[in-house]
JSON list of C-alpha atoms and ligand atoms in Angstrom, two decimals:
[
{"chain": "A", "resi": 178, "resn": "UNK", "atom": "CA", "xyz": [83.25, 7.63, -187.63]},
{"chain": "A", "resi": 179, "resn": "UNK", "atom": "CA", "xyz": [81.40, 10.70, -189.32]},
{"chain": "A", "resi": 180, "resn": "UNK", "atom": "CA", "xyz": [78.80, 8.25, -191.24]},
{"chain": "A", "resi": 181, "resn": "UNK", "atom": "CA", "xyz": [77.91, 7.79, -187.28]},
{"chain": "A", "resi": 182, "resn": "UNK", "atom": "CA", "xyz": [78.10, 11.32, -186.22]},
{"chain": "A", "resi": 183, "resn": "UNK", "atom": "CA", "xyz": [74.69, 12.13, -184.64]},
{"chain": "A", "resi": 184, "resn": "UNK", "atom": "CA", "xyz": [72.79, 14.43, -186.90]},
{"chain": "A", "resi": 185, "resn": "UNK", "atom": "CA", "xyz": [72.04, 17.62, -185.11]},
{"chain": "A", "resi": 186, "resn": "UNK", "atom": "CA", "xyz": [69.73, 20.56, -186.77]},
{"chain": "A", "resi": 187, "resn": "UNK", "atom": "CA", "xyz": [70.94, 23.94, -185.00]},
{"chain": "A", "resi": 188, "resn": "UNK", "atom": "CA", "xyz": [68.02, 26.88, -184.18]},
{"chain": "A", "resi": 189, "resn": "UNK", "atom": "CA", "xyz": [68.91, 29.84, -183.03]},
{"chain": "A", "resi": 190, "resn": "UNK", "atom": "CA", "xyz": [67.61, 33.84, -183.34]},
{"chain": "A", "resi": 191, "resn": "UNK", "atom": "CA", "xyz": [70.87, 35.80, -182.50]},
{"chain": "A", "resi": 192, "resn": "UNK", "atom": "CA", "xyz": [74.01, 36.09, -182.76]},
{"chain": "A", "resi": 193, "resn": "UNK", "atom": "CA", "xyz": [74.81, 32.36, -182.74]},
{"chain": "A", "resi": 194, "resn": "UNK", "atom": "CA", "xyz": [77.90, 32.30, -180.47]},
{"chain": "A", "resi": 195, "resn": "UNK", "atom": "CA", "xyz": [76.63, 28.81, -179.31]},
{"chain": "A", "resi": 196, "resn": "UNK", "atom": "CA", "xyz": [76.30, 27.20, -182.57]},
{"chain": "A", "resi": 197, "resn": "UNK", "atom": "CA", "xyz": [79.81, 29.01, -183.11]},
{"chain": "A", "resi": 198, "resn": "UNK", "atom": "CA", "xyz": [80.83, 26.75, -180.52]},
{"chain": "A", "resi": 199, "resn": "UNK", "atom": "CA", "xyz": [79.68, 23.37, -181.79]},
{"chain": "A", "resi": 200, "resn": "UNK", "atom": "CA", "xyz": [81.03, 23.85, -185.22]},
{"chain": "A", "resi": 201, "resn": "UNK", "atom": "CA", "xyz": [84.45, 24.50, -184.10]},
{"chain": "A", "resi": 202, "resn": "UNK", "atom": "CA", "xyz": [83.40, 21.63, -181.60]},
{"chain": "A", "resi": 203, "resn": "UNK", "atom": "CA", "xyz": [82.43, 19.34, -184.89]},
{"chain": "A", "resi": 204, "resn": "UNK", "atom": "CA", "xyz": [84.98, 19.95, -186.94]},
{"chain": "A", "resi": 205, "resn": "UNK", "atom": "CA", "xyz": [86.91, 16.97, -185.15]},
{"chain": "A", "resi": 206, "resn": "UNK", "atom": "CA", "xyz": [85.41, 13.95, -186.28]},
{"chain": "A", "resi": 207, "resn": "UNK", "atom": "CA", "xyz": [85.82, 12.65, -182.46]},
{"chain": "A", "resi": 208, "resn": "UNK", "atom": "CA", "xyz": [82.95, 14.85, -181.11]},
{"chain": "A", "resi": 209, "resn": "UNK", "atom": "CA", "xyz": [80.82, 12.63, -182.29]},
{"chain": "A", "resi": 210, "resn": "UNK", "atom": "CA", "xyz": [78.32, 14.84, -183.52]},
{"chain": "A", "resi": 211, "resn": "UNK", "atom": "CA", "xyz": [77.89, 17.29, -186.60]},
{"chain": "A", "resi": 212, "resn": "UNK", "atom": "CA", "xyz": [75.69, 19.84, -187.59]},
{"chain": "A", "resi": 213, "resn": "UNK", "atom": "CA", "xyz": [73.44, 18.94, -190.69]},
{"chain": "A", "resi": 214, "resn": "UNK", "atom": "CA", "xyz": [71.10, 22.19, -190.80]},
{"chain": "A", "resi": 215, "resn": "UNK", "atom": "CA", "xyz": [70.84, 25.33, -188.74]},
{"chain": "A", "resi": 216, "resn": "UNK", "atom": "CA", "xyz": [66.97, 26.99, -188.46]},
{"chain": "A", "resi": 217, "resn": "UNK", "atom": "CA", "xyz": [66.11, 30.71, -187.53]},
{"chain": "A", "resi": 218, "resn": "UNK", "atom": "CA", "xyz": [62.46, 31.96, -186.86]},
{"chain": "A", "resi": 219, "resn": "UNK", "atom": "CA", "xyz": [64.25, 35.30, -188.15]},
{"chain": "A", "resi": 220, "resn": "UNK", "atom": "CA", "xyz": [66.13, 36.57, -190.97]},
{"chain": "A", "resi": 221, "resn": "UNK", "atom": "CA", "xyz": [69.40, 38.57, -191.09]},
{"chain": "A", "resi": 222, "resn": "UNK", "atom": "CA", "xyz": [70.90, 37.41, -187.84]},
{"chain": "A", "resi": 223, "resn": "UNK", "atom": "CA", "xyz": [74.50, 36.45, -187.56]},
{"chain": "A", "resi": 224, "resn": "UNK", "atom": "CA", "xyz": [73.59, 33.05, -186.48]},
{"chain": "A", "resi": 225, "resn": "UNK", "atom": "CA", "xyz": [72.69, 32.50, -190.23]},
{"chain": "A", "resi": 226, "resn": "UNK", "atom": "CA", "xyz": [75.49, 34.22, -191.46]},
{"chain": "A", "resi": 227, "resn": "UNK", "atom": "CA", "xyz": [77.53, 31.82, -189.66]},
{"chain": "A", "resi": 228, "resn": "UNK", "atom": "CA", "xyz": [76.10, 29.10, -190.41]},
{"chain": "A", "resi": 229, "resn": "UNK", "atom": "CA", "xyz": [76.56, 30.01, -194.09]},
{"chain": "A", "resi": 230, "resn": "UNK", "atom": "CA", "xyz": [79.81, 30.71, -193.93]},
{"chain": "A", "resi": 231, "resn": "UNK", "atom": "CA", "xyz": [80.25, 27.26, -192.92]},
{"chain": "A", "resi": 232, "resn": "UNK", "atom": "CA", "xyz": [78.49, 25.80, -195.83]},
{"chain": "A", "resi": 233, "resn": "UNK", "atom": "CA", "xyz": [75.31, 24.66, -194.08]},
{"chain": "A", "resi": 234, "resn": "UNK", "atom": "CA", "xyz": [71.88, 24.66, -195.31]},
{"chain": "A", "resi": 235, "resn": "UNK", "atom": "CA", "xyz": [69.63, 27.07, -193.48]},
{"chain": "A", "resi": 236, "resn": "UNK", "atom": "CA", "xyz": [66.42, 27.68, -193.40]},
{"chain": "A", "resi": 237, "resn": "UNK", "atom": "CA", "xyz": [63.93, 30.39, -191.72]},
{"chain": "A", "resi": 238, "resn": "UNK", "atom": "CA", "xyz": [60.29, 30.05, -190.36]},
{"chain": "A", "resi": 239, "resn": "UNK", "atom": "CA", "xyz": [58.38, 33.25, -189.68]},
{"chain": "A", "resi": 240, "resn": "UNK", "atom": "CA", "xyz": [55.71, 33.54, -187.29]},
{"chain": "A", "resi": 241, "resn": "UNK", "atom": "CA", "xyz": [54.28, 36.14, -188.99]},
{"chain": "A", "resi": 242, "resn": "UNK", "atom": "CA", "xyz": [54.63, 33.87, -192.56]},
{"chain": "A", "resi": 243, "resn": "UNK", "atom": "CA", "xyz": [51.97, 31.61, -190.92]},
{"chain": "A", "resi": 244, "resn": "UNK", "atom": "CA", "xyz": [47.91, 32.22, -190.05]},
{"chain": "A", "resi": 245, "resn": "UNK", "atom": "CA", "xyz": [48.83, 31.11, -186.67]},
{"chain": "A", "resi": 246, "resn": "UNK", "atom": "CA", "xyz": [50.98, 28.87, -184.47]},
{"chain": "A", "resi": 247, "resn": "UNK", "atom": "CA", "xyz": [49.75, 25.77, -185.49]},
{"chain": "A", "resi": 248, "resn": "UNK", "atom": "CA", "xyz": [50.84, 26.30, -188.63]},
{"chain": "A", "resi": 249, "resn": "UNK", "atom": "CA", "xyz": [53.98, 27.51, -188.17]},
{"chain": "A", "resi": 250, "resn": "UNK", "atom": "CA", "xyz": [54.81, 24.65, -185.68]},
{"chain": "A", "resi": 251, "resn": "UNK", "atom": "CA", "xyz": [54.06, 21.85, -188.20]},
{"chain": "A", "resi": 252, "resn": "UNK", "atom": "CA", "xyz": [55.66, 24.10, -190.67]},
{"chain": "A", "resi": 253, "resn": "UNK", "atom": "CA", "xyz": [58.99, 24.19, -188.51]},
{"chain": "A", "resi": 254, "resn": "UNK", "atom": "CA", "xyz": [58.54, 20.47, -187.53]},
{"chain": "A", "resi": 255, "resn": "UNK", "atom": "CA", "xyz": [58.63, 19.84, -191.58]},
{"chain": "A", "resi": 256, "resn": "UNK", "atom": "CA", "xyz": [61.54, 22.08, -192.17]},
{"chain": "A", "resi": 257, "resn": "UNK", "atom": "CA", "xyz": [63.72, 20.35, -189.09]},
{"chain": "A", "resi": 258, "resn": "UNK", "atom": "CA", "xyz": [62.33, 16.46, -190.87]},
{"chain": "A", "resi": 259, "resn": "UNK", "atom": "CA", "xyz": [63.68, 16.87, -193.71]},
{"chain": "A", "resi": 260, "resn": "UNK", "atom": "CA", "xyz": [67.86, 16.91, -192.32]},
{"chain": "A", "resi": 261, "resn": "UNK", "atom": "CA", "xyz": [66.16, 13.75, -190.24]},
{"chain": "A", "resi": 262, "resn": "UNK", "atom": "CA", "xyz": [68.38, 14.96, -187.41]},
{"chain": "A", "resi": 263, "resn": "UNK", "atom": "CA", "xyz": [68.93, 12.83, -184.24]},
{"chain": "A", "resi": 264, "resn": "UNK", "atom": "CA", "xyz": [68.96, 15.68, -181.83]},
{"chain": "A", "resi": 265, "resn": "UNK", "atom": "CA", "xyz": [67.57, 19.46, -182.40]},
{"chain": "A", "resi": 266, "resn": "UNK", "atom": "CA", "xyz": [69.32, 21.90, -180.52]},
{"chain": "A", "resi": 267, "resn": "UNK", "atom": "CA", "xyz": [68.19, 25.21, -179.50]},
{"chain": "A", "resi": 268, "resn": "UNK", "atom": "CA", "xyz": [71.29, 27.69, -179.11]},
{"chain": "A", "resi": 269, "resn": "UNK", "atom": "CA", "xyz": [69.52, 31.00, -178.50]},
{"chain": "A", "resi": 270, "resn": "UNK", "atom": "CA", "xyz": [66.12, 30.15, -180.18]},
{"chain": "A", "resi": 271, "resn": "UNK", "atom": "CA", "xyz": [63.53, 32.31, -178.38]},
{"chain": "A", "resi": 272, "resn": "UNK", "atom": "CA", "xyz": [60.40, 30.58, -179.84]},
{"chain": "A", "resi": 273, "resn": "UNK", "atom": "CA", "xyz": [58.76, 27.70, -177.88]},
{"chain": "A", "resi": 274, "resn": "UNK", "atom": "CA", "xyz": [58.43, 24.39, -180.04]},
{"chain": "A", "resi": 275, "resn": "UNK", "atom": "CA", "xyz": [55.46, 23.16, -180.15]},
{"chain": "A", "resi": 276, "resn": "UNK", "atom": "CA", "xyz": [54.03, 19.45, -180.39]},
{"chain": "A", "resi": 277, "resn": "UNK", "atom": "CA", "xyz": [54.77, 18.51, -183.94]},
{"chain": "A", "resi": 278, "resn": "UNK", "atom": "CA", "xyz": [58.19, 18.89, -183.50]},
{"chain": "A", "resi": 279, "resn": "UNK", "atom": "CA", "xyz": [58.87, 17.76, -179.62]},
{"chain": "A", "resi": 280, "resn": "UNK", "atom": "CA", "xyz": [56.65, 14.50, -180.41]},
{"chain": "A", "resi": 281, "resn": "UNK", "atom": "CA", "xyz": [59.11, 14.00, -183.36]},
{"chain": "A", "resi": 282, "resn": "UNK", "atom": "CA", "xyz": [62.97, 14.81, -181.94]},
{"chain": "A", "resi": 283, "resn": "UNK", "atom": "CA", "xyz": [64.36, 14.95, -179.01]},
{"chain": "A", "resi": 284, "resn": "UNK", "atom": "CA", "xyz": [65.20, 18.88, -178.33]},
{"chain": "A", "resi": 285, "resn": "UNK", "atom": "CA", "xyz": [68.10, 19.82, -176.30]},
{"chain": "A", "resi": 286, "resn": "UNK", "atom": "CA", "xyz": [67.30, 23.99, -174.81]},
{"chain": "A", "resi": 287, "resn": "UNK", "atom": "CA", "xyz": [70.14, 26.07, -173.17]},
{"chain": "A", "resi": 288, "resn": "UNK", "atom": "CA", "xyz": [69.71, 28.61, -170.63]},
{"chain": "A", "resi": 289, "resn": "UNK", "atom": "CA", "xyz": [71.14, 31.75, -169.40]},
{"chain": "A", "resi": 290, "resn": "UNK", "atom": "CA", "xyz": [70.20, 30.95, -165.66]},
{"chain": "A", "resi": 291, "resn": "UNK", "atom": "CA", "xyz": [70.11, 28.05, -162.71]},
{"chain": "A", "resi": 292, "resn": "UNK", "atom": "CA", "xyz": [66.91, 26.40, -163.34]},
{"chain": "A", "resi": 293, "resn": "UNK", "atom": "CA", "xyz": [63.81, 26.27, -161.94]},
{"chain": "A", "resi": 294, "resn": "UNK", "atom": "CA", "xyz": [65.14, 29.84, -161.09]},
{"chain": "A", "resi": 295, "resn": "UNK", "atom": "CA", "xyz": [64.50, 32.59, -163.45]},
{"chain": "A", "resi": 296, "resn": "UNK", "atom": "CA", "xyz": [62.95, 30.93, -166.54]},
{"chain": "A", "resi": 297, "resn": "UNK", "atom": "CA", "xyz": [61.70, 32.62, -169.65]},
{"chain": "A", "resi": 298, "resn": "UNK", "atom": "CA", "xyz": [63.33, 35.41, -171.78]},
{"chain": "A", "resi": 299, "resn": "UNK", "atom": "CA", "xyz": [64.58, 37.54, -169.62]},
{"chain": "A", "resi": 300, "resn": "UNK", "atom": "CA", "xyz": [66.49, 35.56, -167.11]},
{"chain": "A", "resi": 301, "resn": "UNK", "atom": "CA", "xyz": [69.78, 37.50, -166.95]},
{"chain": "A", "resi": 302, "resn": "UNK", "atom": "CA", "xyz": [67.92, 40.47, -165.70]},
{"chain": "A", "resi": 303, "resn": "UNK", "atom": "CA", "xyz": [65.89, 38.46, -163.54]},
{"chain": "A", "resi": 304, "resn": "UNK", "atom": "CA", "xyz": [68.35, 37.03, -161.67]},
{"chain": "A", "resi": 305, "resn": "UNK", "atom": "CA", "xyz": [70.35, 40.69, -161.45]},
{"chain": "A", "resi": 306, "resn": "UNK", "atom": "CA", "xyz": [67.42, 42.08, -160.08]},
{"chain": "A", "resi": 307, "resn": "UNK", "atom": "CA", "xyz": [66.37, 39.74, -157.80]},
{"chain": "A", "resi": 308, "resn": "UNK", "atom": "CA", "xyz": [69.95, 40.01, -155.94]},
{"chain": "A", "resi": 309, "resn": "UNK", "atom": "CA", "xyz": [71.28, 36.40, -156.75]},
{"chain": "A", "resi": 310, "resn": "UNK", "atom": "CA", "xyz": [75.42, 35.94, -155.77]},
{"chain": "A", "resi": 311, "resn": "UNK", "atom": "CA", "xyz": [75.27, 33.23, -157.99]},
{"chain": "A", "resi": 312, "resn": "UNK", "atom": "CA", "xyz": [73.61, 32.20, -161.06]},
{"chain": "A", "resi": 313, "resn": "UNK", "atom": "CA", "xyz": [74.51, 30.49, -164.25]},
{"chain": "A", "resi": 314, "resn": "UNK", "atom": "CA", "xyz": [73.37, 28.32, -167.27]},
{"chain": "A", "resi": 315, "resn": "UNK", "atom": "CA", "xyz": [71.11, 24.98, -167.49]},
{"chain": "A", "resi": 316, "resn": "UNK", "atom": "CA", "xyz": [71.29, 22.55, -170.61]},
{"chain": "A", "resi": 317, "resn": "UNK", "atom": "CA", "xyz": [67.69, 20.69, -170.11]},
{"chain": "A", "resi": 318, "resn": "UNK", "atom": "CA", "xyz": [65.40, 19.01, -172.60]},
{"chain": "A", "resi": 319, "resn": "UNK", "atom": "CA", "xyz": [63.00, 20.97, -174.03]},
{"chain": "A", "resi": 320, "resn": "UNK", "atom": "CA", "xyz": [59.18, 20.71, -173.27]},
{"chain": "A", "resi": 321, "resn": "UNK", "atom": "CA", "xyz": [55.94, 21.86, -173.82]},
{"chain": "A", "resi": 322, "resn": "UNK", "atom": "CA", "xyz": [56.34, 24.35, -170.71]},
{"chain": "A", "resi": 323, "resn": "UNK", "atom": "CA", "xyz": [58.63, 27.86, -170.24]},
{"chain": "A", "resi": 324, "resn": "UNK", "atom": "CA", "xyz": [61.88, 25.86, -169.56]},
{"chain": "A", "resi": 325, "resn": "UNK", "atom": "CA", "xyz": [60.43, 23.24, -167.99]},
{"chain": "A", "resi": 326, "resn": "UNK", "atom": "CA", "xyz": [61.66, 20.08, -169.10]},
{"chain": "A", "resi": 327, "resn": "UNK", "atom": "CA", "xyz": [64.26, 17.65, -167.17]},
{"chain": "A", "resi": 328, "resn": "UNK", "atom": "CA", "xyz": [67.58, 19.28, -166.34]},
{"chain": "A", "resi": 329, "resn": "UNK", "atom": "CA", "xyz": [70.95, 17.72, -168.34]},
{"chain": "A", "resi": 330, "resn": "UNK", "atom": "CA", "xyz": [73.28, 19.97, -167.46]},
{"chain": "A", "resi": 331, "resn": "UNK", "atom": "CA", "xyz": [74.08, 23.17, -165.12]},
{"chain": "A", "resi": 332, "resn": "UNK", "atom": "CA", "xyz": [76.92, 25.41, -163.78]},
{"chain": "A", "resi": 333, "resn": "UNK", "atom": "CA", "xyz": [77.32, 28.23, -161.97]},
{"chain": "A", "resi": 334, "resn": "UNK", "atom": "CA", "xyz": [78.09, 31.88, -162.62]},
{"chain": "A", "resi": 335, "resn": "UNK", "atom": "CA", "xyz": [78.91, 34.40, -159.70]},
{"chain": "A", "resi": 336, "resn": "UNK", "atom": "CA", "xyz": [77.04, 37.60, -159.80]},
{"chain": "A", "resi": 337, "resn": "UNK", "atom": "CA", "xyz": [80.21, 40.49, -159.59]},
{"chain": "A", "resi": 338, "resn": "UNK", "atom": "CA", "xyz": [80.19, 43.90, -157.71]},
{"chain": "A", "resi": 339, "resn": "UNK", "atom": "CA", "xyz": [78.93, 46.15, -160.67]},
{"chain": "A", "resi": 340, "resn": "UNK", "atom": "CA", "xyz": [77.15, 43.62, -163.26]},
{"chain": "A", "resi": 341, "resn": "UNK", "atom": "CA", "xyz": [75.20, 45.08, -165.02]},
{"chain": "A", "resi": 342, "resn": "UNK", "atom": "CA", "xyz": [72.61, 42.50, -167.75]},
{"chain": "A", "resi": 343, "resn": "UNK", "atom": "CA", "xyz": [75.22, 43.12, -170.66]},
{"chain": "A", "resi": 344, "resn": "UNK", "atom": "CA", "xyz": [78.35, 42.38, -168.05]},
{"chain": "A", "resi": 345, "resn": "UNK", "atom": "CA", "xyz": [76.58, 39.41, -166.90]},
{"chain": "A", "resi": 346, "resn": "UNK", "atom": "CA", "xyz": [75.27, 37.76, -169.81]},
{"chain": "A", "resi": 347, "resn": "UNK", "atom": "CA", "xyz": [78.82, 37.45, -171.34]},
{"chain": "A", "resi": 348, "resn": "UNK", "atom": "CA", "xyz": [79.97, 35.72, -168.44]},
{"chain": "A", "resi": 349, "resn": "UNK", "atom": "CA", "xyz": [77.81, 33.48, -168.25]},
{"chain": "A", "resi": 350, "resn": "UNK", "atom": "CA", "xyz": [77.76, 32.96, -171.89]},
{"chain": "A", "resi": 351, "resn": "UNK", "atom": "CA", "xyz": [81.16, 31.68, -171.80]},
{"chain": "A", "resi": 352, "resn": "UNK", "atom": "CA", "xyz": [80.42, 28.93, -169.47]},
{"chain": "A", "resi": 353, "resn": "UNK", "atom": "CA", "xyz": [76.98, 28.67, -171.22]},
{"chain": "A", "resi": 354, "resn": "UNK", "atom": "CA", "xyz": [78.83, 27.22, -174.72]},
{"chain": "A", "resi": 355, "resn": "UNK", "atom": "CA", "xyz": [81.45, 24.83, -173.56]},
{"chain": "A", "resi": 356, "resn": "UNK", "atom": "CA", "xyz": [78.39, 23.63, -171.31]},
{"chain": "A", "resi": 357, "resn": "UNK", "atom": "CA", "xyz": [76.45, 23.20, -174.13]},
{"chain": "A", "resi": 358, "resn": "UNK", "atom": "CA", "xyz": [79.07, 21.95, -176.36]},
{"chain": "A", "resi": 359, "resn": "UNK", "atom": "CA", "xyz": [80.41, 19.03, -173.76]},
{"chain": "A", "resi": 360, "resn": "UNK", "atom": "CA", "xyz": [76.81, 18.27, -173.11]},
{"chain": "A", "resi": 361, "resn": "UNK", "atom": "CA", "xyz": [75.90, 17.71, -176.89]},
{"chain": "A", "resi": 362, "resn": "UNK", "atom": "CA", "xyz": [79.34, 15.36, -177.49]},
{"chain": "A", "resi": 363, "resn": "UNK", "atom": "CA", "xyz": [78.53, 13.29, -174.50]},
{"chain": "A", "resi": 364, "resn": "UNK", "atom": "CA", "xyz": [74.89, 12.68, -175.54]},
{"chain": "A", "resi": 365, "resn": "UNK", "atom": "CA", "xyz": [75.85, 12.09, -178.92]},
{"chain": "A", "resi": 366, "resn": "UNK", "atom": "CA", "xyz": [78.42, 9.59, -178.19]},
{"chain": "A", "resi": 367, "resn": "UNK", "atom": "CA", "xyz": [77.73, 7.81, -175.04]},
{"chain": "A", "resi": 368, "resn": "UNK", "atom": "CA", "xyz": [73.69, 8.23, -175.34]},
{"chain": "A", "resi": 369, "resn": "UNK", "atom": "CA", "xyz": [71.04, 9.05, -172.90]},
{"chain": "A", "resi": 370, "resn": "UNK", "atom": "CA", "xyz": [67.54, 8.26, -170.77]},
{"chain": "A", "resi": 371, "resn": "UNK", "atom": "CA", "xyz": [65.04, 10.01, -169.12]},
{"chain": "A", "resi": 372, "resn": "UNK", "atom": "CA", "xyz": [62.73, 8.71, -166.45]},
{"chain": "A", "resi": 373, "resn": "UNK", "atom": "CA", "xyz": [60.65, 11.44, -165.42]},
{"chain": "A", "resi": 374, "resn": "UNK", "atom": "CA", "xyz": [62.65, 14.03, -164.32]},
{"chain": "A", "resi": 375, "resn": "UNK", "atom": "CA", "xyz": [65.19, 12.08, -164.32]},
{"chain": "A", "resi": 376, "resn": "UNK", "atom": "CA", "xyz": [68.07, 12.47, -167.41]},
{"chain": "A", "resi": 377, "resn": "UNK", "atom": "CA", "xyz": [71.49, 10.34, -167.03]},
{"chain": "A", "resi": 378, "resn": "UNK", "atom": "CA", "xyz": [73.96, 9.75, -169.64]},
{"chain": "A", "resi": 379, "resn": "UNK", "atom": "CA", "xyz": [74.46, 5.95, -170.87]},
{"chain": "A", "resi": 380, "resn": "UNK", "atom": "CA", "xyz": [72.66, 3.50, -173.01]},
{"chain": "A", "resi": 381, "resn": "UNK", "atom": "CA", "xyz": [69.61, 1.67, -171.58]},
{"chain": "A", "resi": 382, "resn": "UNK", "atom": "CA", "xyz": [70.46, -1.40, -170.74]},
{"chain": "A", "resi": 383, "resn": "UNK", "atom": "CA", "xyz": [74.22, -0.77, -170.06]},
{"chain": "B", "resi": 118, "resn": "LIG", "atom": "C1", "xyz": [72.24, 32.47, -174.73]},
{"chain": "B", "resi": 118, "resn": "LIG", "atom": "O1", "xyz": [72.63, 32.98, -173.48]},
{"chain": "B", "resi": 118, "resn": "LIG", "atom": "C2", "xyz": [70.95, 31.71, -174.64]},
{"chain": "B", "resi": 118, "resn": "LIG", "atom": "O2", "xyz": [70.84, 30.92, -173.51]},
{"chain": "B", "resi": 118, "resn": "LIG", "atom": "C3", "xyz": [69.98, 32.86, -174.58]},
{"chain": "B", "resi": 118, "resn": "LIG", "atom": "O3", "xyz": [70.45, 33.76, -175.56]},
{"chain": "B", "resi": 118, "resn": "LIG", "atom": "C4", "xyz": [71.85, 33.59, -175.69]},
{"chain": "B", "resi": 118, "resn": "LIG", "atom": "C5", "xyz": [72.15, 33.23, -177.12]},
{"chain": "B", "resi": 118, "resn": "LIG", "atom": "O4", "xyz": [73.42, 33.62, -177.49]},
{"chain": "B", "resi": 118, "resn": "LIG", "atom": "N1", "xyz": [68.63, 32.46, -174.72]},
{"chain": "B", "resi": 118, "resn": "LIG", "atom": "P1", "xyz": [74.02, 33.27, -178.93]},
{"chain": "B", "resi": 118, "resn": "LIG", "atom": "O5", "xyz": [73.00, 33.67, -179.98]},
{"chain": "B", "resi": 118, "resn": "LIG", "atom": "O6", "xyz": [74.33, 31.80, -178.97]},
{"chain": "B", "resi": 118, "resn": "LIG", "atom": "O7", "xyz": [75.25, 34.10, -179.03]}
]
């Protein structure tokens, strides 16, 4: 069963309480998937420290390492290549791939609101301040666009008397990893297609 596990390769920029979440989720040979590499575009975050700690290979692109973007996306997409992974997951990576890796893997992006509402970095806050009751986390595949790309997975959050960004965020990071988490088994084991917007679980053909 594990020579099958789907090879992921993990980014993330933070504290890496969602990549948390899929190792303990991996550790069981029936999730189907296991993490083969985890990728920061920073250094001395906790999300490489945990990764570490769980004997992983890691490995860190700068932006500032690289004349310019182009060079640091084909130097990320060569980094990600070489643990050949069959799904790259973004748990808190707040860098937008560019075309040498999306034309390579597919890439799997979570987010701390209910897309199309509230994209980009700050979307906590946004939501807050906007005066949302409800809001919550999206799963989608990543594209070339501000999360853009077709929508795998959502659930809701309610907004409570007295959030504050801080309050909020936790709360909805809680939902946000076992989201994440079942999302990632369920593509790894029971496959996936997209037709335009349009993701469903399932093999073609089936
Ligand atoms: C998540 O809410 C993610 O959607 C957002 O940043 C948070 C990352 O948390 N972009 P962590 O690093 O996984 O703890």
């Amino acid at each position: 069963m594990s020579s099958q596990a789907a090879r992921l390769v993990v980014l993330v920029s933070g504290s890496g309480t969602n990549l948390q979440a899929l190792l303990d989720a991996a550790a069981d040979e029936s999730y189907g998937a296991r993490i083969v590499a985890v990728g920061a575009d920073r250094d001395g975050i906790e999300g490489l420290a945990r990764a570490e700690r769980a004997g992983l290979p890691t490995f860190v692109e700068r932006l500032a390492d690289h004349p310019g973007r182009d060079a640091w996306d084909r130097a990320v997409a060569a980094r990600i290549a070489e643990h050949r992974p069959d799904l790259v997951v973004c748990a808190g990576f707040m860098k937008i791939l560019g075309a040498p890796t999306l034309s390579a893997f597919p890439v799997l992006n979570t987010h701390p609101a209910l897309l199309p509402a509230f994209p980009g970095a700050h979307g906590v806050r946004d939501a807050l301040s906007y005066g949302v009751r409800i809001t919550g986390c999206t799963v989608m595949l990543a594209d070339a666009g501000v999360d853009t790309g077709p929508i795998v997975a959502q659930k809701a959050v309610p907004v409570l008397e007295g959030d504050d960004e801080a309050t909020l965020h936790e709360r909805i990071k809680t939902v946000e990893r076992s989201l994440l988490v079942d999302t990632v088994g369920r593509m790894a084991r029971e496959g996936w297609t997209v037709t335009g917007r349009i993701f469903r679980l399932g093999r073609p053909g089936r």
